[in-house]
Structures are given as C-alpha cells and as structure tokens.
XYZ file of N, CA and C in Angstrom:
540
model
N 52.565 88.903 62.717
C 52.009 89.188 61.400
C 52.855 90.257 60.706
N 53.091 90.062 59.438
C 53.804 91.023 58.601
C 52.766 91.828 57.826
N 52.804 93.145 57.968
C 51.807 94.000 57.299
C 51.847 93.852 55.778
N 52.964 93.394 55.240
C 53.136 93.263 53.795
C 52.695 91.901 53.274
N 52.089 91.075 54.149
C 51.587 89.767 53.749
C 50.074 89.729 53.843
N 49.482 89.036 52.886
C 48.049 88.801 52.900
C 47.788 87.319 53.059
N 46.638 86.872 52.578
C 46.287 85.458 52.649
C 47.024 84.628 51.609
N 47.390 85.251 50.475
C 47.994 84.508 49.370
C 49.344 85.045 48.923
N 49.582 86.353 49.101
C 50.799 86.961 48.577
C 51.439 87.889 49.607
N 52.668 88.279 49.298
C 53.353 89.330 50.036
C 53.900 90.322 49.022
N 54.032 91.560 49.460
C 54.664 92.594 48.654
C 56.085 92.763 49.171
N 57.025 92.902 48.243
C 58.425 93.057 48.603
C 59.112 93.905 47.546
N 60.317 94.390 47.855
C 61.057 95.133 46.825
C 61.376 94.231 45.634
N 61.484 94.821 44.468
C 61.956 94.079 43.299
C 63.441 93.797 43.501
N 63.843 92.580 43.228
C 65.241 92.174 43.360
C 65.874 92.099 41.967
N 67.173 92.339 41.915
C 67.879 92.305 40.635
C 67.699 90.959 39.929
N 67.651 89.872 40.683
C 67.528 88.558 40.041
C 66.090 88.217 39.623
N 65.153 89.145 39.785
C 63.791 88.970 39.264
C 63.722 89.206 37.757
N 64.802 89.686 37.171
C 64.785 90.157 35.783
C 64.231 89.117 34.813
N 64.565 87.854 35.005
C 64.189 86.843 34.012
C 62.671 86.701 33.883
N 61.965 86.660 34.998
C 60.500 86.538 34.932
C 59.861 87.795 34.353
N 60.418 88.956 34.668
C 59.910 90.185 34.056
C 60.179 90.179 32.551
N 61.341 89.650 32.148
C 61.656 89.592 30.718
C 60.688 88.643 29.999
N 60.394 87.501 30.595
C 59.415 86.580 30.011
C 58.055 87.260 29.896
N 57.661 87.996 30.931
C 56.377 88.691 30.909
C 56.333 89.759 29.820
N 57.484 90.358 29.510
C 57.534 91.373 28.449
C 57.098 90.817 27.098
N 57.124 89.500 26.931
C 56.749 88.885 25.655
C 55.236 88.804 25.486
N 54.473 89.085 26.539
C 53.009 89.026 26.501
C 52.464 90.392 26.075
N 52.346 90.591 24.777
C 51.915 91.894 24.255
C 50.503 92.259 24.699
N 49.594 91.305 24.702
C 48.228 91.620 25.107
C 48.151 91.968 26.587
N 48.926 91.277 27.409
C 48.991 91.627 28.828
C 49.535 93.033 29.018
N 50.542 93.391 28.224
C 51.121 94.740 28.294
C 50.081 95.788 27.893
N 49.320 95.499 26.857
C 48.281 96.434 26.396
C 47.245 96.679 27.500
N 46.873 95.637 28.227
C 45.848 95.761 29.256
C 46.311 96.592 30.447
N 47.608 96.522 30.774
C 48.060 97.223 31.973
C 48.769 98.535 31.681
N 49.240 98.733 30.457
C 49.920 99.993 30.148
C 49.923 100.217 28.640
N 50.970 99.743 27.982
C 51.112 99.923 26.535
C 52.107 98.905 26.016
N 52.057 98.679 24.731
C 53.045 97.802 24.098
C 54.239 98.671 23.715
N 55.374 98.361 24.315
C 56.590 99.130 24.067
C 57.502 98.366 23.116
N 58.562 99.030 22.646
C 59.569 98.362 21.828
C 60.177 97.203 22.607
N 60.641 96.168 21.908
C 61.268 95.046 22.609
C 62.485 95.512 23.412
N 62.714 94.821 24.516
C 63.846 95.135 25.384
C 64.755 93.917 25.439
N 66.048 94.138 25.370
C 67.019 93.049 25.434
C 67.074 92.472 26.846
N 67.656 91.292 26.974
C 67.856 90.712 28.301
C 68.703 91.643 29.156
N 69.745 92.220 28.554
C 70.584 93.159 29.310
C 69.783 94.381 29.749
N 68.876 94.832 28.890
C 68.023 95.964 29.244
C 67.113 95.635 30.418
N 66.544 94.418 30.418
C 65.678 94.009 31.522
C 66.498 93.833 32.794
N 67.697 93.295 32.671
C 68.577 93.174 33.849
C 68.868 94.544 34.435
N 69.173 95.508 33.575
C 69.452 96.874 34.044
C 68.232 97.480 34.725
N 67.048 97.254 34.136
C 65.816 97.760 34.731
C 65.619 97.168 36.127
N 65.780 95.844 36.246
C 65.583 95.183 37.545
C 66.609 95.671 38.567
N 67.854 95.854 38.134
C 68.888 96.371 39.045
C 68.541 97.776 39.512
N 68.055 98.602 38.586
C 67.663 99.974 38.939
C 66.503 99.963 39.935
N 65.489 99.122 39.688
C 64.348 99.030 40.599
C 64.786 98.533 41.974
N 65.719 97.567 41.977
C 66.190 96.993 43.241
C 66.922 98.024 44.092
N 67.610 98.940 43.461
C 68.382 99.929 44.212
C 67.613 101.226 44.439
N 66.472 101.382 43.800
C 65.747 102.648 43.786
C 65.021 102.961 45.094
N 64.229 102.056 45.591
C 63.439 102.326 46.786
C 62.295 103.282 46.518
N 61.713 103.784 47.589
C 60.555 104.664 47.486
C 60.974 106.089 47.167
N 60.110 106.781 46.460
C 60.246 108.217 46.203
C 59.055 108.869 46.892
N 59.243 109.273 48.129
C 58.100 109.684 48.947
C 57.257 108.454 49.214
N 55.988 108.502 48.848
C 55.117 107.335 48.995
C 54.924 106.591 47.675
N 55.626 107.015 46.632
C 55.584 106.330 45.337
C 56.597 105.196 45.361
N 56.156 103.999 45.004
C 57.063 102.854 45.039
C 56.595 101.769 44.066
N 57.551 100.996 43.570
C 57.274 99.811 42.754
C 57.621 98.596 43.615
N 56.694 97.650 43.704
C 56.885 96.458 44.536
C 56.620 95.189 43.732
N 57.341 94.134 44.087
C 57.089 92.816 43.519
C 55.953 92.166 44.303
N 55.203 91.315 43.621
C 54.164 90.502 44.261
C 54.624 89.060 44.160
N 54.742 88.405 45.310
C 55.126 86.995 45.285
C 54.161 86.194 46.159
N 54.015 84.921 45.846
C 53.189 84.045 46.661
C 53.873 83.863 48.012
N 53.141 83.343 48.971
C 53.726 83.096 50.280
C 54.806 82.021 50.209
N 54.831 81.262 49.102
C 55.891 80.286 48.865
C 57.104 80.899 48.176
N 57.047 82.194 47.868
C 58.179 82.892 47.282
C 58.235 82.927 45.768
N 57.120 82.608 45.094
C 57.090 82.633 43.632
C 56.632 84.008 43.141
N 57.443 84.654 42.305
C 57.113 85.968 41.761
C 55.945 85.839 40.787
N 54.884 86.631 41.006
C 53.690 86.531 40.167
C 53.319 87.848 39.500
N 54.024 88.947 39.825
C 53.714 90.228 39.214
C 54.314 91.378 39.998
N 53.779 92.565 39.737
C 54.264 93.755 40.441
C 53.151 94.779 40.525
N 53.345 95.745 41.406
C 52.395 96.845 41.521
C 53.148 98.083 41.958
N 52.530 99.225 41.718
C 53.160 100.467 42.143
C 52.116 101.410 42.709
N 52.597 102.294 43.552
C 51.798 103.445 43.967
C 52.422 104.642 43.270
N 51.579 105.560 42.829
C 52.099 106.737 42.131
C 51.117 107.890 42.290
N 51.541 109.060 41.905
C 50.721 110.270 42.049
C 50.238 110.429 43.485
N 51.101 110.083 44.429
C 50.751 110.168 45.845
C 50.730 111.632 46.284
N 49.637 112.025 46.885
C 49.447 113.399 47.342
C 49.075 113.363 48.824
N 50.088 113.342 49.716
C 49.777 113.240 51.140
C 48.993 114.436 51.682
N 49.149 115.587 51.078
C 48.419 116.775 51.555
C 46.917 116.572 51.420
N 46.487 116.041 50.274
C 45.065 115.813 50.041
C 44.635 114.381 50.358
N 45.604 113.507 50.594
C 45.288 112.142 50.973
C 44.818 111.260 49.834
N 45.329 111.490 48.626
C 44.939 110.675 47.476
C 46.165 110.035 46.833
N 45.955 108.881 46.236
C 47.022 108.193 45.506
C 46.410 107.317 44.427
N 47.247 106.934 43.487
C 46.865 105.993 42.434
C 47.759 104.770 42.556
N 47.331 103.707 41.943
C 48.177 102.514 41.906
C 48.002 101.822 40.565
N 48.978 101.018 40.230
C 48.936 100.184 39.041
C 49.310 98.765 39.432
N 48.888 97.825 38.625
C 49.040 96.419 38.967
C 49.257 95.601 37.709
N 50.156 94.644 37.768
C 50.354 93.712 36.652
C 50.645 92.329 37.226
N 49.803 91.380 36.887
C 49.997 89.979 37.278
C 50.383 89.213 36.016
N 51.428 88.397 36.111
C 51.847 87.590 34.964
C 50.685 86.666 34.569
N 50.458 86.528 33.269
C 49.258 85.866 32.749
C 49.000 84.484 33.369
N 50.010 83.686 33.550
C 49.764 82.326 34.056
C 49.250 82.320 35.501
N 49.262 83.498 36.152
C 48.776 83.600 37.528
C 47.449 84.358 37.636
N 46.841 84.661 36.503
C 45.553 85.355 36.529
C 44.504 84.461 37.193
N 43.571 85.097 37.858
C 42.400 84.455 38.447
C 42.746 83.433 39.541
N 43.796 83.748 40.305
C 44.147 82.946 41.479
C 43.940 83.733 42.771
N 43.426 84.959 42.665
C 43.206 85.788 43.849
C 44.430 86.584 44.279
N 45.513 86.510 43.498
C 46.740 87.222 43.879
C 46.582 88.732 43.751
N 45.903 89.186 42.707
C 45.746 90.626 42.488
C 44.929 91.262 43.606
N 43.789 90.673 43.940
C 42.949 91.270 44.983
C 43.656 91.256 46.328
N 44.396 90.212 46.637
C 45.142 90.157 47.894
C 46.208 91.253 47.921
N 46.926 91.422 46.819
C 47.975 92.448 46.745
C 47.391 93.853 46.895
N 46.271 94.114 46.233
C 45.645 95.436 46.322
C 45.176 95.704 47.751
N 44.599 94.714 48.397
C 44.150 94.907 49.786
C 45.320 95.229 50.706
N 46.456 94.582 50.489
C 47.644 94.869 51.308
C 48.058 96.323 51.127
N 48.132 96.760 49.867
C 48.549 98.137 49.595
C 47.546 99.143 50.158
N 46.262 98.891 49.967
C 45.233 99.791 50.480
C 45.284 99.862 52.002
N 45.431 98.727 52.634
C 45.513 98.695 54.098
C 46.675 99.563 54.582
N 47.811 99.453 53.922
C 48.977 100.238 54.324
C 48.731 101.740 54.119
N 48.248 102.104 52.955
C 48.031 103.527 52.667
C 46.932 104.131 53.547
N 45.858 103.384 53.781
C 44.756 103.917 54.578
C 45.049 103.889 56.083
N 45.669 102.823 56.566
C 45.812 102.650 58.015
C 47.177 103.035 58.559
N 48.177 103.169 57.723
C 49.503 103.564 58.196
C 49.888 104.970 57.751
N 49.507 105.331 56.538
C 49.912 106.627 55.988
C 48.797 107.675 56.039
N 47.619 107.287 56.485
C 46.470 108.190 56.632
C 45.932 108.746 55.315
N 46.083 108.015 54.244
C 45.461 108.446 52.985
C 43.960 108.228 53.094
N 43.207 109.007 52.329
C 41.746 108.970 52.372
C 41.130 108.300 51.151
N 41.864 108.312 50.011
C 41.250 107.833 48.780
C 42.285 107.216 47.844
N 41.898 106.094 47.245
C 42.703 105.443 46.209
C 41.986 105.597 44.874
N 42.754 105.860 43.833
C 42.204 105.968 42.482
C 42.883 104.943 41.581
N 42.108 104.404 40.671
C 42.642 103.483 39.669
C 42.100 103.887 38.312
N 42.980 103.977 37.353
C 42.580 104.292 35.983
C 42.579 102.986 35.197
N 41.463 102.707 34.528
C 41.278 101.442 33.827
C 40.857 101.735 32.394
N 41.473 101.058 31.450
C 41.118 101.233 30.047
C 39.762 100.583 29.767
N 38.942 101.235 28.966
C 37.581 100.777 28.714
C 37.526 99.371 28.099
N 38.568 98.963 27.394
C 38.567 97.634 26.787
C 39.005 96.536 27.759
N 39.422 96.911 28.963
C 39.905 95.933 29.940
C 38.757 95.535 30.876
N 37.874 94.710 30.350
C 36.683 94.302 31.099
C 37.024 93.570 32.383
N 38.101 92.786 32.371
C 38.506 92.066 33.575
C 38.877 93.019 34.702
N 39.600 94.077 34.375
C 39.997 95.049 35.389
C 38.805 95.864 35.892
N 37.866 96.152 35.021
C 36.652 96.872 35.437
C 35.894 96.041 36.477
N 35.656 94.779 36.179
C 34.941 93.893 37.105
C 35.735 93.690 38.394
N 37.059 93.581 38.269
C 37.940 93.421 39.419
C 37.776 94.585 40.395
N 37.824 95.810 39.883
C 37.713 96.984 40.749
C 36.320 97.104 41.360
N 35.310 96.758 40.600
C 33.951 96.765 41.160
C 33.832 95.755 42.295
N 34.418 94.557 42.131
C 34.384 93.542 43.192
C 35.108 94.015 44.450
N 36.132 94.841 44.291
C 36.864 95.360 45.451
C 36.158 96.546 46.112
N 35.050 96.991 45.541
C 34.283 98.079 46.127
C 34.559 99.446 45.533
N 35.399 99.510 44.507
C 35.672 100.793 43.844
C 34.415 101.266 43.120
N 34.256 102.574 43.063
C 33.130 103.188 42.357
C 33.640 103.868 41.085
N 32.899 103.689 40.007
C 33.219 104.399 38.768
C 32.886 105.868 38.976
N 33.880 106.732 38.840
C 33.687 108.155 39.110
C 33.719 109.014 37.851
N 34.269 108.462 36.795
C 34.321 109.279 35.592
C 34.900 108.535 34.411
N 34.766 109.191 33.269
C 35.261 108.628 32.017
C 36.034 109.723 31.299
N 37.253 109.406 30.913
C 38.063 110.301 30.089
C 37.977 109.775 28.666
N 37.365 110.564 27.812
C 37.073 110.090 26.457
C 38.314 110.064 25.577
N 38.441 108.983 24.822
C 39.488 108.812 23.807
C 40.889 109.128 24.333
N 41.219 108.587 25.493
C 42.517 108.855 26.127
C 43.602 107.863 25.723
N 43.210 106.685 25.282
C 44.169 105.620 25.006
C 44.070 105.238 23.532
N 45.213 105.222 22.876
C 45.251 104.750 21.493
C 46.038 103.449 21.467
N 45.381 102.387 21.041
C 46.033 101.088 20.942
C 45.271 100.223 19.954
N 45.968 99.327 19.327
C 45.359 98.372 18.410
C 44.506 99.062 17.344
N 44.967 100.239 16.906
C 44.336 100.921 15.787
C 43.158 101.821 16.100
N 42.850 102.038 17.365
C 41.743 102.933 17.668
C 41.895 103.579 19.043
N 41.083 104.598 19.285
C 41.070 105.286 20.566
C 40.048 104.639 21.501
N 40.384 104.625 22.783
C 39.499 104.078 23.812
C 39.392 105.073 24.954
N 38.291 104.951 25.682
C 38.108 105.759 26.877
C 38.926 105.165 28.026
N 39.166 106.012 29.018
C 39.824 105.581 30.246
C 38.862 105.870 31.394
N 38.599 104.863 32.222
C 37.685 105.023 33.349
C 38.480 105.341 34.611
N 37.904 106.187 35.439
C 38.503 106.533 36.726
C 37.643 105.906 37.815
N 38.255 105.030 38.603
C 37.600 104.396 39.737
C 38.182 104.963 41.019
N 37.359 105.081 42.042
C 37.824 105.579 43.330
C 37.294 104.745 44.476
N 38.079 104.701 45.554
C 37.683 103.990 46.760
C 38.111 104.831 47.958
N 37.153 105.154 48.822
C 37.441 105.905 50.041
C 37.855 104.952 51.159
N 38.593 105.461 52.120
C 39.015 104.667 53.268
C 37.800 104.064 53.971
N 36.759 104.859 54.173
C 35.543 104.362 54.852
C 34.900 103.222 54.067
N 34.939 103.273 52.742
C 34.393 102.203 51.926
C 35.242 100.947 52.037
N 36.569 101.129 52.075
C 37.488 99.995 52.252
C 37.218 99.320 53.593
N 37.107 100.122 54.648
C 36.892 99.574 55.980
C 35.549 98.837 56.082
N 34.528 99.360 55.424
C 33.203 98.738 55.459
C 33.141 97.480 54.584
N 33.982 97.409 53.577
C 33.911 96.325 52.578
C 34.645 95.070 53.043
N 35.582 95.221 53.971
C 36.410 94.073 54.387
C 35.624 92.966 54.880
C-alpha cells in the first residue's frame, strides 16, 4: 500500500507538464472565486513557469503543494498544506478540484490522505480549513468530513462586489480517527 493513495486518488508532486490542465482551469473564474480569488489572466508561458517552479520546489518544512490525480493517472486538481505549526500541532490546507471532476469523491479522498499523513505520520493534532461563507458546497463538504465550525471572521473576503464572512472549521486527530 502507498500512503499517498486512497480509494480514488493519489497525491503526487506537481509536474512541469501539468501546466496545460492548470492553465485550462485558470479560465474557470467562478471556481477560482470559490477556492481563492480571481486573479489577472496568466499567459501559457506564465503557467508553464509556475508549473516548473512547483515541480522543482518541493516541501518547505511541512508546507507543500501536491497534485491530485485519479488512480488511472488523470490530473483532477491540487491541494496544499500551509501554516504548519509542528510545535503546536496545527496546520491548514487548501483544495481545488477542476470543475469537471466535482462530486466524484476525489476531494474527500484527497483530504483523507492528507489528514492521515499529518495525523499519523507527523503527529499533528488539528487541521483547520478556512471556507468562504458563499461557498455552500465547501461548507457541507467539511461538515461531512467531520469538521466542526469553530468561528466566523466577519467581512474578510471581498469578491463580486461585496464583503463576505470567512468560516473557520477544525478537525482534531481524535475526531478523524473516530469518524473513519
């Protein structure tokens, strides 16, 4: 068994030749809004440079950007760990699945792989996820995974002409272990 594989997907480093699918995904403005923000357009050369940089970058401590691919090798998105604090045992993660792969179970499988690694290999105690209040799909997704709503940051996100709250979800290792 490979620890980086789940029932549907595996996590792997981003490869330089992944650039084209990431560039296509950059055209999905609403998808970008849901997972981060709508940025200025990027050229194909810019996306190639980004993918090359990610491919050569590797981990920065426990912070890393990973590709999500199906067990058949099809790239379906990416995720990252960030704000990793090994002293206190907390980390955050972000996730983006390309729109045509939504609702296939790839996101939940990828998150479980990452949580399993952080909780059972790195001894982290808690995962946090920040979700925009307008992203109802992500709110329900985190609740289904056993995350608890721990707080609300008021008017933290400005997009589409107005301010929105940002929700903070948390999941403890014991909750992850009990939820499996």
